[in-house]
Every structure is written in C-alpha cells, then in structure tokens.
XYZ file of C-alpha atoms in Angstrom:
270
model
C -27.634 -15.684 -28.975
C -26.409 -19.187 -28.161
C -25.475 -18.211 -24.635
C -28.808 -16.476 -24.053
C -30.665 -19.532 -25.356
C -28.721 -21.826 -23.027
C -29.655 -19.687 -20.052
C -33.330 -19.930 -21.005
C -33.075 -23.726 -21.126
C -31.842 -24.048 -17.528
C -34.442 -26.065 -15.592
C -36.663 -23.939 -13.380
C -35.605 -25.873 -10.266
C -31.936 -25.001 -10.883
C -32.898 -21.394 -11.550
C -34.752 -21.291 -8.239
C -31.814 -22.817 -6.374
C -29.483 -20.282 -7.949
C -31.797 -17.452 -6.933
C -31.986 -18.730 -3.363
C -28.211 -19.141 -3.096
C -27.651 -15.625 -4.433
C -30.207 -14.283 -2.010
C -28.494 -16.088 0.863
C -25.166 -14.635 -0.188
C -26.721 -11.191 -0.255
C -28.115 -11.673 3.231
C -24.713 -12.779 4.473
C -23.116 -9.658 3.041
C -25.704 -7.538 4.851
C -25.354 -9.417 8.144
C -25.020 -6.912 11.015
C -21.465 -6.593 12.297
C -19.976 -8.065 9.127
C -17.452 -5.551 7.790
C -16.015 -5.739 4.295
C -13.203 -3.950 2.515
C -11.513 -4.177 -0.864
C -8.757 -6.515 -1.940
C -8.039 -5.046 -5.328
C -11.406 -4.996 -7.089
C -12.804 -7.801 -4.913
C -14.794 -7.236 -1.705
C -13.566 -9.359 1.203
C -14.109 -9.539 4.946
C -11.827 -7.105 6.760
C -10.297 -9.980 8.700
C -9.324 -11.707 5.448
C -7.568 -8.777 3.771
C -4.506 -8.826 6.006
C -4.026 -12.552 5.326
C -4.401 -12.060 1.586
C -1.966 -9.132 1.471
C 0.501 -11.132 3.565
C 0.235 -13.973 1.052
C 0.857 -11.605 -1.881
C 4.059 -10.184 -0.438
C 5.309 -13.549 0.797
C 4.989 -14.719 -2.807
C 6.754 -11.739 -4.383
C 9.445 -11.094 -1.742
C 12.387 -12.672 -3.571
C 11.574 -10.945 -6.859
C 10.265 -7.702 -5.372
C 13.091 -5.368 -6.419
C 13.419 -7.029 -9.836
C 9.706 -6.598 -10.474
C 9.803 -2.955 -9.355
C 12.538 -2.317 -11.916
C 10.614 -4.110 -14.656
C 7.233 -2.513 -13.925
C 8.520 1.057 -13.677
C 11.442 0.661 -16.124
C 13.703 1.683 -13.254
C 11.901 4.963 -12.556
C 10.938 3.826 -9.041
C 14.573 4.334 -8.041
C 14.408 7.980 -9.096
C 11.145 8.456 -7.181
C 12.689 7.008 -4.033
C 15.908 9.021 -4.375
C 13.903 12.224 -4.731
C 11.605 11.278 -1.847
C 14.439 10.635 0.597
C 16.567 13.522 -0.694
C 13.793 15.990 0.140
C 13.528 14.979 3.802
C 14.810 17.266 6.553
C 16.438 14.796 8.949
C 17.760 16.029 12.297
C 21.172 14.960 13.615
C 20.968 11.570 15.356
C 17.345 11.268 14.290
C 15.279 8.214 15.182
C 13.449 7.056 12.069
C 10.771 4.411 11.630
C 10.428 3.111 8.071
C 7.138 1.213 8.058
C 6.361 -1.373 5.366
C 10.085 -1.151 4.740
C 10.279 -4.462 2.919
C 13.761 -5.093 1.572
C 15.157 -1.889 3.071
C 15.529 0.121 -0.130
C 14.243 3.285 1.587
C 16.089 2.624 4.850
C 19.470 2.309 3.124
C 18.799 5.563 1.279
C 17.963 7.200 4.609
C 21.297 6.121 6.047
C 23.188 7.439 3.030
C 21.304 10.720 3.282
C 21.791 10.985 7.063
C 24.592 8.706 8.360
C 23.911 9.616 12.006
C 20.297 8.463 11.868
C 19.071 5.398 13.718
C 16.687 3.602 11.372
C 14.188 0.909 12.324
C 12.639 -1.025 9.445
C 9.271 -2.588 10.151
C 7.089 -4.760 7.934
C 4.216 -7.143 8.586
C 5.786 -9.703 6.249
C 8.839 -11.479 7.668
C 10.056 -12.857 4.289
C 10.493 -9.282 3.099
C 12.638 -8.442 6.125
C 14.762 -11.551 5.609
C 16.053 -10.312 2.240
C 18.646 -7.833 3.554
C 19.956 -8.505 7.086
C 22.247 -5.622 8.076
C 23.077 -3.116 10.795
C 19.548 -1.765 10.470
C 17.027 -2.724 13.137
C 14.324 -4.979 11.658
C 10.987 -5.559 13.392
C 8.014 -7.530 12.086
C 4.896 -5.553 12.982
C 1.451 -4.472 11.845
C 1.286 -0.808 10.737
C -2.195 -0.475 12.247
C -0.986 -1.621 15.704
C 2.642 -0.589 16.046
C 4.538 -2.034 19.025
C 6.468 1.215 19.550
C 6.284 3.755 22.374
C 4.505 7.043 21.868
C 6.483 10.228 21.153
C 9.604 8.273 20.160
C 10.528 8.986 16.528
C 11.608 12.105 14.658
C 10.513 10.815 11.262
C 7.996 8.258 10.006
C 8.415 7.051 6.433
C 6.318 4.655 4.396
C 6.866 3.866 0.736
C 4.268 2.119 -1.457
C 2.793 0.280 1.512
C -0.136 2.131 3.023
C -2.558 1.283 0.214
C -2.192 -2.396 1.202
C -3.414 -1.736 4.743
C -7.025 -2.463 5.638
C -7.462 0.861 7.474
C -5.043 3.532 6.196
C -6.441 6.047 8.676
C -5.367 3.792 11.566
C -1.825 3.767 10.168
C -1.816 7.568 10.098
C -3.148 7.665 13.661
C -0.420 5.281 14.811
C 2.232 7.348 13.018
C 0.944 10.432 14.849
C 1.176 8.566 18.160
C 4.739 7.307 17.786
C 6.164 10.589 16.453
C 7.653 13.159 18.797
C 6.019 16.597 18.862
C 7.438 18.337 15.812
C 8.122 14.989 14.144
C 7.455 14.525 10.454
C 5.328 12.078 8.474
C 6.452 11.369 4.887
C 4.574 8.864 2.731
C 5.328 7.919 -0.880
C 2.424 6.172 -2.569
C 0.869 5.529 -5.963
C -1.880 8.009 -6.658
C -4.346 9.308 -9.228
C -2.642 9.909 -12.548
C -3.260 12.931 -14.773
C -6.441 12.460 -16.826
C -4.613 12.891 -20.144
C -2.239 10.047 -19.296
C -4.849 7.755 -17.742
C -5.805 5.683 -20.864
C -2.165 4.817 -21.578
C -1.415 4.212 -17.914
C -4.421 1.906 -17.495
C -3.600 -0.034 -20.636
C -0.041 -0.604 -19.447
C -1.068 -1.435 -15.870
C -3.741 -4.003 -16.673
C -2.224 -5.577 -19.796
C 1.527 -5.511 -19.180
C 2.244 -5.613 -15.429
C 0.361 -8.879 -14.673
C 2.137 -10.501 -17.628
C 5.510 -9.330 -16.285
C 4.554 -10.834 -12.938
C 3.843 -14.150 -14.604
C 7.082 -14.129 -16.613
C 9.519 -12.821 -13.982
C 7.946 -13.999 -10.730
C 5.619 -16.819 -11.860
C 2.818 -14.947 -10.135
C 0.282 -13.134 -12.283
C -2.410 -12.938 -9.609
C -0.343 -11.010 -7.060
C 0.582 -8.343 -9.582
C -2.989 -8.118 -10.790
C -3.899 -7.287 -7.183
C -1.153 -4.659 -6.929
C -2.473 -2.902 -10.037
C -6.039 -2.973 -8.720
C -5.015 -1.774 -5.248
C -3.695 1.469 -6.741
C -7.132 2.270 -8.186
C -8.842 1.685 -4.841
C -6.578 4.039 -2.869
C -7.829 7.580 -2.116
C -6.708 10.304 -4.506
C -4.229 12.991 -3.475
C -6.715 15.438 -1.952
C -8.661 12.744 -0.128
C -5.535 11.226 1.395
C -4.289 14.668 2.454
C -7.654 15.185 4.188
C -7.208 11.906 6.113
C -3.761 13.019 7.282
C -5.116 16.371 8.504
C -8.027 14.699 10.284
C -5.618 12.546 12.301
C -4.030 15.689 13.755
C -1.147 16.568 11.448
C -0.503 20.147 10.412
C 1.341 21.658 7.426
C -0.012 18.815 5.296
C 1.185 18.894 1.685
C 1.576 16.594 -1.287
C 3.752 16.659 -4.378
C 2.976 14.731 -7.553
C 5.645 12.883 -9.502
C 5.424 11.625 -13.093
C 2.039 13.243 -13.735
C 0.556 11.860 -10.526
C 1.593 8.234 -10.946
C 2.809 8.606 -7.377
C 2.811 11.374 -4.778
C 4.784 12.387 -1.699
C 2.569 13.288 1.264
C 3.979 15.121 4.265
C 2.677 16.358 7.586
C 4.058 17.548 10.923
C 2.925 16.603 14.419
C 2.150 19.799 16.344
C 4.606 20.735 19.100
C 1.837 21.657 21.519
C-alpha cells in the first residue's frame, strides 16, 4: 500500500512528463527502419547486439572453459565428445569450426580425424588468443564469412549460433561455403523436456549467474547466457530454418533430455 500511495502523490506535472517520455520512447521503437532483436530478455537495436555479445565473450574468455565445467558439472565435455565422435569426416577433409572460441571442438576434430585441416573462426579475438597452435585461427563474423564458396567438407558450430543476431544468415553462409555433399553439424542448447524444466530453470537463473560472479567476477554476462538459451528457437523450429536454407537430410538429436541438441544437414550434390 505504501508504494501505491507514493505513486499517487507524484505531482501531476512529473506524471505528465513521464507519460510524454514513455510515449516518445514508444514512438522511437516504432520508427520505420528501426530493427530490434533480443539480447537475452532485453530488446536492443540489431546493430547493438553484436557489440554486446562481443563484450560478453571478451569478458569471459579467460575463464570460459572453467565456467563451462562449473555450470554443467563437466557434462559439456561428454556432449562435445559425443558430438564430434558422431561426425563422418572424409580423409583430408577441410573443416571450418565457427565460433570455435578456445578450440575445444577443433582439437577434438583433429583427434578424431588426424588428416583433417581445421580452421577455427570466431568473432572475438580474445577467445582465439587462448590456445595458439597448429590450427588455423581466423577472426570473422559468422553472418559474413570471409571464405570462398564450395570450399569445406564440414561446418561445425558449438554453442555459438544462439549468440548471432541472425541465425538464418549463419546457416545460409554455411550452405555457401560447404562443398556439394558437405555436412553441417551444430551443437546448441535447446528446449528441455517439460518434466525437467522447473528444476532446469531454477538452476539456470539462481545458480549459474552466481557461479559467474564467484568464478569470473561477472554475473551479468552469465545472466545473459542463461537468457539467450530461452530466446533460441526450439528443436523443430531450428530444423525448419536449416531446411529452408537449402539443406537436405536435416535431423536433430537431443542430449540430456533436450538441454542441448545436435542438428545436422547435408548440402545437396546437385
């Protein structure tokens, strides 16, 4: 009651100013040509999302693998092992691992297929600086890849596409750079089984941001990561996007009751 009473006591002039400012903000949001997207649960201009995501991963780069272990209790390693182990990789294959970060997928790819030539690409240079090695590292935007068309046998992306402003553009670019017959394989968080959802949500929103604050001194970035999972299309919707961009034999496989899923598709040979 006290709060309601205080609101009633706000001078009418201030109330009018507040109304006008809110109206102006609404008009700005509706301004023609102004495109918005989500950054977690917050709506932002499309042009701002890339900068904000870049800032998040620049902040978490040095503690990225440690935080993955803490958040998933190490299970993310099993997901990634299974993901890479299920790939059919041709001899001397050219592989592009987009949003490759610290190279945890790329090194698994090399162990799985020692003859492969793996390029790791990420929009965030601090992530690429973590593990210099014999891998090829290129800083690039997944929505505008600086790679020639019909070049790669396999495109992989692990827990990165949900952070892109336009996931469909990433899929279109993957289609472009793959050779005919090339394979797309994406590992991403997804929609969890309904029976597990209350527990999963409680853990995600109450524990993960706290772990981020304790282990990485960054609660806000991990709050965003939790929210970004909820904004990403569910399994069927994402599979539809992949098919619409031209891929055939599109499938997905849930892991850990749908906490994450492996999506695959093949570029037609014709």
